Amino acid sequence: VEFLYCDLASMKSIRQFVQRFRAKNCPLHVLVNNAGVMLVPERKTEDGFEEHFGLNYLGHFLLTNLLLDTLKQSGTHSHNARIITVSSATHYVGELHLNDLQSRCSYSPHGAYAQSKLALVLFTYRLQHLLTANGSHVTANVVDPGVVNTELYKHVFWVIKVAKWMTAWLFFKTPEEGASTSIYAAVSPEVEGAGGCYLYNETRTKSADVAYDEELQRRLWTESCKMVGISDESSRVP
């Protein structure tokens, strides 16, 4: 195990991390996009993005795109490289506001968090479409870990914290249990070559209907490229 620092809330840090990783000339067989914040008060990243959208979504969008070439070089016909992105059941109630992705008009911690998790599902489906169109030996899937007992809940109301403390043993997964579906997506032979899936409890599950809107996927991808400052290679793919 080797640690390389990367702050997903900083576009500069992400680019520096990718440079350091590439300098090692290592293959990249599995990328798990797992970092995130939840229900934080309204605040911005150093790049000026609303924190949920900037860290949970745009950070992973940029990181994945900058590592795509390495992933494509590492995958083979029999052993695809794999991208696993961790979303949440909260995406089912999320709404994507393309005209206000930064939640400037009306900020709601719940709404901003749900939007970031919906964006991750839309991103994964569009990414898989592009990978398939290019004939790449890389798959992209999205995972719902379930309700996991971690520090992610530190910004919820105190009443919920008390309820969580009292019931976590019964209703919450342990971090190990919460990681199981991500591990399944990363290494299981059962999903070899399968992409564009929403996985929950190691099972392919239907995501929110809006997540399958291909026009919305395309528009979000194009806007995301503009926001993080990369070229939109997808414009040549139908």
JSON list of C-alpha atoms in Angstrom, two decimals:
[
{"chain": "A", "resi": 1, "resn": "VAL", "atom": "CA", "xyz": [0.00, 0.00, 0.00]},
{"chain": "A", "resi": 2, "resn": "GLU", "atom": "CA", "xyz": [1.30, 3.41, -0.93]},
{"chain": "A", "resi": 3, "resn": "PHE", "atom": "CA", "xyz": [-0.38, 6.71, -0.06]},
{"chain": "A", "resi": 4, "resn": "LEU", "atom": "CA", "xyz": [-0.56, 9.64, -2.47]},
{"chain": "A", "resi": 5, "resn": "TYR", "atom": "CA", "xyz": [-2.27, 12.80, -1.28]},
{"chain": "A", "resi": 6, "resn": "CYS", "atom": "CA", "xyz": [-5.24, 14.13, -3.25]},
{"chain": "A", "resi": 7, "resn": "ASP", "atom": "CA", "xyz": [-7.78, 16.74, -2.13]},
{"chain": "A", "resi": 8, "resn": "LEU", "atom": "CA", "xyz": [-10.95, 16.09, -4.15]},
{"chain": "A", "resi": 9, "resn": "ALA", "atom": "CA", "xyz": [-12.17, 19.60, -3.32]},
{"chain": "A", "resi": 10, "resn": "SER", "atom": "CA", "xyz": [-9.23, 21.14, -5.20]},
{"chain": "A", "resi": 11, "resn": "MET", "atom": "CA", "xyz": [-8.81, 20.96, -8.96]},
{"chain": "A", "resi": 12, "resn": "LYS", "atom": "CA", "xyz": [-5.13, 21.88, -8.53]},
{"chain": "A", "resi": 13, "resn": "SER", "atom": "CA", "xyz": [-4.56, 19.05, -6.05]},
{"chain": "A", "resi": 14, "resn": "ILE", "atom": "CA", "xyz": [-6.27, 16.55, -8.36]},
{"chain": "A", "resi": 15, "resn": "ARG", "atom": "CA", "xyz": [-4.07, 17.54, -11.29]},
{"chain": "A", "resi": 16, "resn": "GLN", "atom": "CA", "xyz": [-0.93, 17.32, -9.12]},
{"chain": "A", "resi": 17, "resn": "PHE", "atom": "CA", "xyz": [-1.98, 13.89, -7.89]},
{"chain": "A", "resi": 18, "resn": "VAL", "atom": "CA", "xyz": [-2.48, 12.62, -11.45]},
{"chain": "A", "resi": 19, "resn": "GLN", "atom": "CA", "xyz": [0.97, 13.91, -12.42]},
{"chain": "A", "resi": 20, "resn": "ARG", "atom": "CA", "xyz": [2.56, 12.10, -9.47]},
{"chain": "A", "resi": 21, "resn": "PHE", "atom": "CA", "xyz": [0.69, 8.90, -10.24]},
{"chain": "A", "resi": 22, "resn": "ARG", "atom": "CA", "xyz": [1.57, 8.96, -13.94]},
{"chain": "A", "resi": 23, "resn": "ALA", "atom": "CA", "xyz": [5.23, 9.50, -13.10]},
{"chain": "A", "resi": 24, "resn": "LYS", "atom": "CA", "xyz": [5.25, 6.07, -11.47]},
{"chain": "A", "resi": 25, "resn": "ASN", "atom": "CA", "xyz": [4.35, 4.42, -14.80]},
{"chain": "A", "resi": 26, "resn": "CYS", "atom": "CA", "xyz": [2.00, 2.05, -13.02]},
{"chain": "A", "resi": 27, "resn": "PRO", "atom": "CA", "xyz": [-1.04, 0.38, -14.60]},
{"chain": "A", "resi": 28, "resn": "LEU", "atom": "CA", "xyz": [-4.44, 1.32, -13.18]},
{"chain": "A", "resi": 29, "resn": "HIS", "atom": "CA", "xyz": [-6.90, -1.54, -13.01]},
{"chain": "A", "resi": 30, "resn": "VAL", "atom": "CA", "xyz": [-9.42, -0.20, -10.48]},
{"chain": "A", "resi": 31, "resn": "LEU", "atom": "CA", "xyz": [-10.50, 3.34, -9.62]},
{"chain": "A", "resi": 32, "resn": "VAL", "atom": "CA", "xyz": [-12.99, 3.76, -6.77]},
{"chain": "A", "resi": 33, "resn": "ASN", "atom": "CA", "xyz": [-14.53, 7.23, -6.48]},
{"chain": "A", "resi": 34, "resn": "ASN", "atom": "CA", "xyz": [-15.60, 7.25, -2.84]},
{"chain": "A", "resi": 35, "resn": "ALA", "atom": "CA", "xyz": [-14.86, 10.65, -1.23]},
{"chain": "A", "resi": 36, "resn": "GLY", "atom": "CA", "xyz": [-17.74, 12.85, -0.17]},
{"chain": "A", "resi": 37, "resn": "VAL", "atom": "CA", "xyz": [-19.41, 15.25, 2.25]},
{"chain": "A", "resi": 38, "resn": "MET", "atom": "CA", "xyz": [-23.05, 15.29, 3.31]},
{"chain": "A", "resi": 39, "resn": "LEU", "atom": "CA", "xyz": [-25.42, 18.02, 4.49]},
{"chain": "A", "resi": 40, "resn": "VAL", "atom": "CA", "xyz": [-22.67, 20.58, 5.03]},
{"chain": "A", "resi": 41, "resn": "PRO", "atom": "CA", "xyz": [-23.64, 24.24, 5.54]},
{"chain": "A", "resi": 42, "resn": "GLU", "atom": "CA", "xyz": [-23.44, 26.42, 2.46]},
{"chain": "A", "resi": 43, "resn": "ARG", "atom": "CA", "xyz": [-19.81, 26.92, 1.58]},
{"chain": "A", "resi": 44, "resn": "LYS", "atom": "CA", "xyz": [-17.48, 26.77, -1.41]},
{"chain": "A", "resi": 45, "resn": "THR", "atom": "CA", "xyz": [-14.37, 24.88, -2.45]},
{"chain": "A", "resi": 46, "resn": "GLU", "atom": "CA", "xyz": [-11.19, 26.79, -3.24]},
{"chain": "A", "resi": 47, "resn": "ASP", "atom": "CA", "xyz": [-12.29, 26.81, -6.90]},
{"chain": "A", "resi": 48, "resn": "GLY", "atom": "CA", "xyz": [-15.59, 28.50, -6.01]},
{"chain": "A", "resi": 49, "resn": "PHE", "atom": "CA", "xyz": [-17.86, 25.47, -6.40]},
{"chain": "A", "resi": 50, "resn": "GLU", "atom": "CA", "xyz": [-20.67, 24.65, -3.99]},
{"chain": "A", "resi": 51, "resn": "GLU", "atom": "CA", "xyz": [-19.02, 22.02, -1.78]},
{"chain": "A", "resi": 52, "resn": "HIS", "atom": "CA", "xyz": [-21.36, 19.07, -2.37]},
{"chain": "A", "resi": 53, "resn": "PHE", "atom": "CA", "xyz": [-21.25, 19.51, -6.13]},
{"chain": "A", "resi": 54, "resn": "GLY", "atom": "CA", "xyz": [-17.57, 20.43, -6.25]},
{"chain": "A", "resi": 55, "resn": "LEU", "atom": "CA", "xyz": [-16.21, 17.66, -4.01]},
{"chain": "A", "resi": 56, "resn": "ASN", "atom": "CA", "xyz": [-18.73, 14.83, -4.40]},
{"chain": "A", "resi": 57, "resn": "TYR", "atom": "CA", "xyz": [-19.14, 15.18, -8.15]},
{"chain": "A", "resi": 58, "resn": "LEU", "atom": "CA", "xyz": [-16.76, 17.52, -10.01]},
{"chain": "A", "resi": 59, "resn": "GLY", "atom": "CA", "xyz": [-13.68, 16.26, -8.16]},
{"chain": "A", "resi": 60, "resn": "HIS", "atom": "CA", "xyz": [-14.43, 12.71, -9.23]},
{"chain": "A", "resi": 61, "resn": "PHE", "atom": "CA", "xyz": [-15.40, 13.81, -12.73]},
{"chain": "A", "resi": 62, "resn": "LEU", "atom": "CA", "xyz": [-12.03, 15.50, -13.25]},
{"chain": "A", "resi": 63, "resn": "LEU", "atom": "CA", "xyz": [-10.00, 12.74, -11.58]},
{"chain": "A", "resi": 64, "resn": "THR", "atom": "CA", "xyz": [-11.65, 10.03, -13.69]},
{"chain": "A", "resi": 65, "resn": "ASN", "atom": "CA", "xyz": [-11.20, 11.91, -16.94]},
{"chain": "A", "resi": 66, "resn": "LEU", "atom": "CA", "xyz": [-7.52, 12.64, -16.25]},
{"chain": "A", "resi": 67, "resn": "LEU", "atom": "CA", "xyz": [-6.91, 8.95, -15.50]},
{"chain": "A", "resi": 68, "resn": "LEU", "atom": "CA", "xyz": [-8.92, 7.56, -18.42]},
{"chain": "A", "resi": 69, "resn": "ASP", "atom": "CA", "xyz": [-5.95, 7.08, -20.74]},
{"chain": "A", "resi": 70, "resn": "THR", "atom": "CA", "xyz": [-4.12, 5.05, -18.10]},
{"chain": "A", "resi": 71, "resn": "LEU", "atom": "CA", "xyz": [-7.23, 2.98, -17.41]},
{"chain": "A", "resi": 72, "resn": "LYS", "atom": "CA", "xyz": [-7.69, 2.28, -21.12]},
{"chain": "A", "resi": 73, "resn": "GLN", "atom": "CA", "xyz": [-4.07, 1.17, -21.45]},
{"chain": "A", "resi": 74, "resn": "SER", "atom": "CA", "xyz": [-4.43, -1.11, -18.42]},
{"chain": "A", "resi": 75, "resn": "GLY", "atom": "CA", "xyz": [-7.61, -2.93, -19.43]},
{"chain": "A", "resi": 76, "resn": "THR", "atom": "CA", "xyz": [-7.64, -6.01, -21.64]},
{"chain": "A", "resi": 77, "resn": "HIS", "atom": "CA", "xyz": [-10.34, -7.97, -23.43]},
{"chain": "A", "resi": 78, "resn": "SER", "atom": "CA", "xyz": [-10.43, -10.58, -20.66]},
{"chain": "A", "resi": 79, "resn": "HIS", "atom": "CA", "xyz": [-9.76, -8.25, -17.74]},
{"chain": "A", "resi": 80, "resn": "ASN", "atom": "CA", "xyz": [-11.35, -4.84, -18.11]},
{"chain": "A", "resi": 81, "resn": "ALA", "atom": "CA", "xyz": [-10.14, -1.95, -15.98]},
{"chain": "A", "resi": 82, "resn": "ARG", "atom": "CA", "xyz": [-12.97, -0.88, -13.67]},
{"chain": "A", "resi": 83, "resn": "ILE", "atom": "CA", "xyz": [-14.32, 2.46, -12.49]},
{"chain": "A", "resi": 84, "resn": "ILE", "atom": "CA", "xyz": [-16.58, 2.32, -9.44]},
{"chain": "A", "resi": 85, "resn": "THR", "atom": "CA", "xyz": [-18.36, 5.46, -8.32]},
{"chain": "A", "resi": 86, "resn": "VAL", "atom": "CA", "xyz": [-20.16, 5.58, -4.97]},
{"chain": "A", "resi": 87, "resn": "SER", "atom": "CA", "xyz": [-23.53, 7.30, -5.07]},
{"chain": "A", "resi": 88, "resn": "SER", "atom": "CA", "xyz": [-26.45, 6.98, -2.65]},
{"chain": "A", "resi": 89, "resn": "ALA", "atom": "CA", "xyz": [-30.14, 6.11, -2.50]},
{"chain": "A", "resi": 90, "resn": "THR", "atom": "CA", "xyz": [-30.57, 9.85, -1.96]},
{"chain": "A", "resi": 91, "resn": "HIS", "atom": "CA", "xyz": [-30.18, 10.24, -5.73]},
{"chain": "A", "resi": 92, "resn": "TYR", "atom": "CA", "xyz": [-33.75, 8.94, -6.10]},
{"chain": "A", "resi": 93, "resn": "VAL", "atom": "CA", "xyz": [-35.07, 12.23, -4.70]},
{"chain": "A", "resi": 94, "resn": "GLY", "atom": "CA", "xyz": [-32.42, 14.39, -6.33]},
{"chain": "A", "resi": 95, "resn": "GLU", "atom": "CA", "xyz": [-33.11, 17.01, -8.98]},
{"chain": "A", "resi": 96, "resn": "LEU", "atom": "CA", "xyz": [-30.46, 18.24, -11.40]},
{"chain": "A", "resi": 97, "resn": "HIS", "atom": "CA", "xyz": [-30.72, 22.00, -11.91]},
{"chain": "A", "resi": 98, "resn": "LEU", "atom": "CA", "xyz": [-28.58, 22.60, -15.00]},
{"chain": "A", "resi": 99, "resn": "ASN", "atom": "CA", "xyz": [-29.18, 26.33, -14.76]},
{"chain": "A", "resi": 100, "resn": "ASP", "atom": "CA", "xyz": [-28.13, 26.42, -11.11]},
{"chain": "A", "resi": 101, "resn": "LEU", "atom": "CA", "xyz": [-25.76, 23.55, -10.40]},
{"chain": "A", "resi": 102, "resn": "GLN", "atom": "CA", "xyz": [-24.13, 25.59, -7.63]},
{"chain": "A", "resi": 103, "resn": "SER", "atom": "CA", "xyz": [-27.42, 26.00, -5.73]},
{"chain": "A", "resi": 104, "resn": "ARG", "atom": "CA", "xyz": [-26.99, 29.77, -5.68]},
{"chain": "A", "resi": 105, "resn": "CYS", "atom": "CA", "xyz": [-30.69, 30.61, -6.04]},
{"chain": "A", "resi": 106, "resn": "SER", "atom": "CA", "xyz": [-31.88, 28.56, -3.10]},
{"chain": "A", "resi": 107, "resn": "TYR", "atom": "CA", "xyz": [-29.48, 26.49, -0.99]},
{"chain": "A", "resi": 108, "resn": "SER", "atom": "CA", "xyz": [-30.65, 23.36, 0.77]},
{"chain": "A", "resi": 109, "resn": "PRO", "atom": "CA", "xyz": [-28.08, 20.95, 2.24]},
{"chain": "A", "resi": 110, "resn": "HIS", "atom": "CA", "xyz": [-30.39, 18.02, 1.46]},
{"chain": "A", "resi": 111, "resn": "GLY", "atom": "CA", "xyz": [-31.09, 19.22, -2.07]},
{"chain": "A", "resi": 112, "resn": "ALA", "atom": "CA", "xyz": [-27.43, 19.93, -2.84]},
{"chain": "A", "resi": 113, "resn": "TYR", "atom": "CA", "xyz": [-26.34, 16.53, -1.52]},
{"chain": "A", "resi": 114, "resn": "ALA", "atom": "CA", "xyz": [-29.04, 14.68, -3.47]},
{"chain": "A", "resi": 115, "resn": "GLN", "atom": "CA", "xyz": [-28.16, 16.59, -6.66]},
{"chain": "A", "resi": 116, "resn": "SER", "atom": "CA", "xyz": [-24.48, 15.64, -6.33]},
{"chain": "A", "resi": 117, "resn": "LYS", "atom": "CA", "xyz": [-25.39, 11.97, -5.94]},
{"chain": "A", "resi": 118, "resn": "LEU", "atom": "CA", "xyz": [-27.75, 12.06, -8.93]},
{"chain": "A", "resi": 119, "resn": "ALA", "atom": "CA", "xyz": [-24.99, 13.72, -10.97]},
{"chain": "A", "resi": 120, "resn": "LEU", "atom": "CA", "xyz": [-22.69, 10.79, -10.17]},
{"chain": "A", "resi": 121, "resn": "VAL", "atom": "CA", "xyz": [-25.21, 8.30, -11.58]},
{"chain": "A", "resi": 122, "resn": "LEU", "atom": "CA", "xyz": [-25.76, 10.37, -14.75]},
{"chain": "A", "resi": 123, "resn": "PHE", "atom": "CA", "xyz": [-21.98, 10.70, -15.13]},
{"chain": "A", "resi": 124, "resn": "THR", "atom": "CA", "xyz": [-21.44, 6.95, -14.80]},
{"chain": "A", "resi": 125, "resn": "TYR", "atom": "CA", "xyz": [-24.03, 6.09, -17.45]},
{"chain": "A", "resi": 126, "resn": "ARG", "atom": "CA", "xyz": [-22.65, 8.65, -19.90]},
{"chain": "A", "resi": 127, "resn": "LEU", "atom": "CA", "xyz": [-19.10, 7.51, -19.21]},
{"chain": "A", "resi": 128, "resn": "GLN", "atom": "CA", "xyz": [-20.00, 3.90, -19.95]},
{"chain": "A", "resi": 129, "resn": "HIS", "atom": "CA", "xyz": [-21.68, 4.96, -23.20]},
{"chain": "A", "resi": 130, "resn": "LEU", "atom": "CA", "xyz": [-18.49, 6.74, -24.28]},
{"chain": "A", "resi": 131, "resn": "LEU", "atom": "CA", "xyz": [-16.26, 3.84, -23.26]},
{"chain": "A", "resi": 132, "resn": "THR", "atom": "CA", "xyz": [-18.40, 1.41, -25.23]},
{"chain": "A", "resi": 133, "resn": "ALA", "atom": "CA", "xyz": [-18.46, 3.68, -28.29]},
{"chain": "A", "resi": 134, "resn": "ASN", "atom": "CA", "xyz": [-14.65, 3.86, -28.22]},
{"chain": "A", "resi": 135, "resn": "GLY", "atom": "CA", "xyz": [-14.24, 0.11, -27.81]},
{"chain": "A", "resi": 136, "resn": "SER", "atom": "CA", "xyz": [-12.33, 0.59, -24.56]},
{"chain": "A", "resi": 137, "resn": "HIS", "atom": "CA", "xyz": [-11.64, -2.28, -22.19]},
{"chain": "A", "resi": 138, "resn": "VAL", "atom": "CA", "xyz": [-12.91, -0.24, -19.25]},
{"chain": "A", "resi": 139, "resn": "THR", "atom": "CA", "xyz": [-16.22, -0.52, -17.41]},
{"chain": "A", "resi": 140, "resn": "ALA", "atom": "CA", "xyz": [-17.94, 2.09, -15.25]},
{"chain": "A", "resi": 141, "resn": "ASN", "atom": "CA", "xyz": [-20.49, 1.19, -12.58]},
{"chain": "A", "resi": 142, "resn": "VAL", "atom": "CA", "xyz": [-22.17, 3.07, -9.76]},
{"chain": "A", "resi": 143, "resn": "VAL", "atom": "CA", "xyz": [-22.66, 1.71, -6.23]},
{"chain": "A", "resi": 144, "resn": "ASP", "atom": "CA", "xyz": [-25.18, 2.42, -3.48]},
{"chain": "A", "resi": 145, "resn": "PRO", "atom": "CA", "xyz": [-23.43, 1.38, -0.22]},
{"chain": "A", "resi": 146, "resn": "GLY", "atom": "CA", "xyz": [-26.59, 1.65, 1.89]},
{"chain": "A", "resi": 147, "resn": "VAL", "atom": "CA", "xyz": [-26.86, 3.43, 5.24]},
{"chain": "A", "resi": 148, "resn": "VAL", "atom": "CA", "xyz": [-23.42, 3.12, 6.81]},
{"chain": "A", "resi": 149, "resn": "ASN", "atom": "CA", "xyz": [-22.30, 4.12, 10.30]},
{"chain": "A", "resi": 150, "resn": "THR", "atom": "CA", "xyz": [-19.52, 6.63, 9.52]},
{"chain": "A", "resi": 151, "resn": "GLU", "atom": "CA", "xyz": [-18.59, 10.22, 10.31]},
{"chain": "A", "resi": 152, "resn": "LEU", "atom": "CA", "xyz": [-20.48, 11.32, 7.19]},
{"chain": "A", "resi": 153, "resn": "TYR", "atom": "CA", "xyz": [-23.44, 12.15, 9.45]},
{"chain": "A", "resi": 154, "resn": "LYS", "atom": "CA", "xyz": [-21.64, 14.73, 11.59]},
{"chain": "A", "resi": 155, "resn": "HIS", "atom": "CA", "xyz": [-23.59, 17.63, 10.06]},
{"chain": "A", "resi": 156, "resn": "VAL", "atom": "CA", "xyz": [-27.11, 16.25, 10.67]},
{"chain": "A", "resi": 157, "resn": "PHE", "atom": "CA", "xyz": [-29.38, 17.73, 13.38]},
{"chain": "A", "resi": 158, "resn": "TRP", "atom": "CA", "xyz": [-28.61, 16.69, 16.95]},
{"chain": "A", "resi": 159, "resn": "VAL", "atom": "CA", "xyz": [-31.92, 14.81, 17.24]},
{"chain": "A", "resi": 160, "resn": "ILE", "atom": "CA", "xyz": [-30.92, 12.62, 14.30]},
{"chain": "A", "resi": 161, "resn": "LYS", "atom": "CA", "xyz": [-27.47, 12.12, 15.82]},
{"chain": "A", "resi": 162, "resn": "VAL", "atom": "CA", "xyz": [-29.05, 10.84, 19.03]},
{"chain": "A", "resi": 163, "resn": "ALA", "atom": "CA", "xyz": [-31.39, 8.56, 17.09]},
{"chain": "A", "resi": 164, "resn": "LYS", "atom": "CA", "xyz": [-28.44, 7.29, 15.06]},
{"chain": "A", "resi": 165, "resn": "TRP", "atom": "CA", "xyz": [-26.43, 6.60, 18.20]},
{"chain": "A", "resi": 166, "resn": "MET", "atom": "CA", "xyz": [-29.32, 4.60, 19.67]},
{"chain": "A", "resi": 167, "resn": "THR", "atom": "CA", "xyz": [-30.23, 2.59, 16.57]},
{"chain": "A", "resi": 168, "resn": "ALA", "atom": "CA", "xyz": [-27.01, 2.29, 14.55]},
{"chain": "A", "resi": 169, "resn": "TRP", "atom": "CA", "xyz": [-26.41, -1.28, 15.75]},
{"chain": "A", "resi": 170, "resn": "LEU", "atom": "CA", "xyz": [-29.79, -2.29, 14.32]},
{"chain": "A", "resi": 171, "resn": "PHE", "atom": "CA", "xyz": [-30.30, -0.23, 11.16]},
{"chain": "A", "resi": 172, "resn": "PHE", "atom": "CA", "xyz": [-26.83, 0.91, 10.03]},
{"chain": "A", "resi": 173, "resn": "LYS", "atom": "CA", "xyz": [-24.20, -1.09, 8.22]},
{"chain": "A", "resi": 174, "resn": "THR", "atom": "CA", "xyz": [-20.66, -1.20, 9.55]},
{"chain": "A", "resi": 175, "resn": "PRO", "atom": "CA", "xyz": [-18.02, 0.44, 7.32]},
{"chain": "A", "resi": 176, "resn": "GLU", "atom": "CA", "xyz": [-16.89, -3.05, 6.30]},
{"chain": "A", "resi": 177, "resn": "GLU", "atom": "CA", "xyz": [-20.44, -4.01, 5.29]},
{"chain": "A", "resi": 178, "resn": "GLY", "atom": "CA", "xyz": [-20.86, -0.69, 3.50]},
{"chain": "A", "resi": 179, "resn": "ALA", "atom": "CA", "xyz": [-17.72, -1.34, 1.45]},
{"chain": "A", "resi": 180, "resn": "SER", "atom": "CA", "xyz": [-18.82, -4.80, 0.32]},
{"chain": "A", "resi": 181, "resn": "THR", "atom": "CA", "xyz": [-20.64, -3.73, -2.85]},
{"chain": "A", "resi": 182, "resn": "SER", "atom": "CA", "xyz": [-17.78, -1.47, -3.93]},
{"chain": "A", "resi": 183, "resn": "ILE", "atom": "CA", "xyz": [-15.39, -4.39, -3.47]},
{"chain": "A", "resi": 184, "resn": "TYR", "atom": "CA", "xyz": [-17.78, -6.65, -5.38]},
{"chain": "A", "resi": 185, "resn": "ALA", "atom": "CA", "xyz": [-17.86, -4.16, -8.27]},
{"chain": "A", "resi": 186, "resn": "ALA", "atom": "CA", "xyz": [-14.07, -3.89, -8.20]},
{"chain": "A", "resi": 187, "resn": "VAL", "atom": "CA", "xyz": [-13.06, -7.55, -8.19]},
{"chain": "A", "resi": 188, "resn": "SER", "atom": "CA", "xyz": [-15.97, -9.94, -8.76]},
{"chain": "A", "resi": 189, "resn": "PRO", "atom": "CA", "xyz": [-15.82, -12.09, -11.92]},
{"chain": "A", "resi": 190, "resn": "GLU", "atom": "CA", "xyz": [-19.62, -11.80, -12.05]},
{"chain": "A", "resi": 191, "resn": "VAL", "atom": "CA", "xyz": [-19.41, -8.21, -13.30]},
{"chain": "A", "resi": 192, "resn": "GLU", "atom": "CA", "xyz": [-16.44, -8.68, -15.62]},
{"chain": "A", "resi": 193, "resn": "GLY", "atom": "CA", "xyz": [-17.18, -6.73, -18.81]},
{"chain": "A", "resi": 194, "resn": "ALA", "atom": "CA", "xyz": [-20.46, -5.35, -17.42]},
{"chain": "A", "resi": 195, "resn": "GLY", "atom": "CA", "xyz": [-20.78, -1.57, -17.23]},
{"chain": "A", "resi": 196, "resn": "GLY", "atom": "CA", "xyz": [-23.46, 1.04, -16.76]},
{"chain": "A", "resi": 197, "resn": "CYS", "atom": "CA", "xyz": [-24.95, -0.80, -13.77]},
{"chain": "A", "resi": 198, "resn": "TYR", "atom": "CA", "xyz": [-26.40, 0.53, -10.51]},
{"chain": "A", "resi": 199, "resn": "LEU", "atom": "CA", "xyz": [-25.40, -1.91, -7.77]},
{"chain": "A", "resi": 200, "resn": "TYR", "atom": "CA", "xyz": [-26.94, -2.29, -4.32]},
{"chain": "A", "resi": 201, "resn": "ASN", "atom": "CA", "xyz": [-26.17, -5.18, -1.96]},
{"chain": "A", "resi": 202, "resn": "GLU", "atom": "CA", "xyz": [-24.08, -6.76, -4.72]},
{"chain": "A", "resi": 203, "resn": "THR", "atom": "CA", "xyz": [-27.12, -6.83, -7.01]},
{"chain": "A", "resi": 204, "resn": "ARG", "atom": "CA", "xyz": [-27.93, -4.90, -10.18]},
{"chain": "A", "resi": 205, "resn": "THR", "atom": "CA", "xyz": [-30.77, -2.53, -9.34]},
{"chain": "A", "resi": 206, "resn": "LYS", "atom": "CA", "xyz": [-32.79, 0.11, -11.20]},
{"chain": "A", "resi": 207, "resn": "SER", "atom": "CA", "xyz": [-31.74, 3.68, -10.47]},
{"chain": "A", "resi": 208, "resn": "ALA", "atom": "CA", "xyz": [-33.98, 6.74, -10.64]},
{"chain": "A", "resi": 209, "resn": "ASP", "atom": "CA", "xyz": [-35.80, 7.11, -13.96]},
{"chain": "A", "resi": 210, "resn": "VAL", "atom": "CA", "xyz": [-34.28, 10.53, -14.63]},
{"chain": "A", "resi": 211, "resn": "ALA", "atom": "CA", "xyz": [-30.79, 9.01, -14.50]},
{"chain": "A", "resi": 212, "resn": "TYR", "atom": "CA", "xyz": [-31.49, 7.21, -17.80]},
{"chain": "A", "resi": 213, "resn": "ASP", "atom": "CA", "xyz": [-32.24, 10.48, -19.62]},
{"chain": "A", "resi": 214, "resn": "GLU", "atom": "CA", "xyz": [-29.48, 10.45, -22.25]},
{"chain": "A", "resi": 215, "resn": "GLU", "atom": "CA", "xyz": [-29.96, 14.10, -23.19]},
{"chain": "A", "resi": 216, "resn": "LEU", "atom": "CA", "xyz": [-29.54, 15.10, -19.53]},
{"chain": "A", "resi": 217, "resn": "GLN", "atom": "CA", "xyz": [-26.45, 12.90, -19.31]},
{"chain": "A", "resi": 218, "resn": "ARG", "atom": "CA", "xyz": [-24.95, 14.64, -22.36]},
{"chain": "A", "resi": 219, "resn": "ARG", "atom": "CA", "xyz": [-25.75, 18.14, -21.13]},
{"chain": "A", "resi": 220, "resn": "LEU", "atom": "CA", "xyz": [-24.32, 17.48, -17.67]},
{"chain": "A", "resi": 221, "resn": "TRP", "atom": "CA", "xyz": [-21.14, 16.03, -19.18]},
{"chain": "A", "resi": 222, "resn": "THR", "atom": "CA", "xyz": [-20.63, 19.03, -21.47]},
{"chain": "A", "resi": 223, "resn": "GLU", "atom": "CA", "xyz": [-21.24, 21.50, -18.65]},
{"chain": "A", "resi": 224, "resn": "SER", "atom": "CA", "xyz": [-18.93, 19.58, -16.32]},
{"chain": "A", "resi": 225, "resn": "CYS", "atom": "CA", "xyz": [-16.11, 19.72, -18.87]},
{"chain": "A", "resi": 226, "resn": "LYS", "atom": "CA", "xyz": [-16.47, 23.48, -19.00]},
{"chain": "A", "resi": 227, "resn": "MET", "atom": "CA", "xyz": [-16.47, 23.78, -15.22]},
{"chain": "A", "resi": 228, "resn": "VAL", "atom": "CA", "xyz": [-13.28, 21.76, -14.67]},
{"chain": "A", "resi": 229, "resn": "GLY", "atom": "CA", "xyz": [-11.50, 23.08, -17.76]},
{"chain": "A", "resi": 230, "resn": "ILE", "atom": "CA", "xyz": [-11.08, 19.99, -19.95]},
{"chain": "A", "resi": 231, "resn": "SER", "atom": "CA", "xyz": [-12.02, 19.44, -23.59]},
{"chain": "A", "resi": 232, "resn": "ASP", "atom": "CA", "xyz": [-15.30, 17.69, -24.30]},
{"chain": "A", "resi": 233, "resn": "GLU", "atom": "CA", "xyz": [-14.22, 14.69, -26.34]},
{"chain": "A", "resi": 234, "resn": "SER", "atom": "CA", "xyz": [-17.75, 13.28, -26.13]},
{"chain": "A", "resi": 235, "resn": "SER", "atom": "CA", "xyz": [-19.06, 15.85, -28.59]},
{"chain": "A", "resi": 236, "resn": "ARG", "atom": "CA", "xyz": [-18.01, 13.51, -31.42]},
{"chain": "A", "resi": 237, "resn": "VAL", "atom": "CA", "xyz": [-19.97, 10.58, -29.99]},
{"chain": "A", "resi": 238, "resn": "PRO", "atom": "CA", "xyz": [-23.74, 10.33, -30.58]}
]
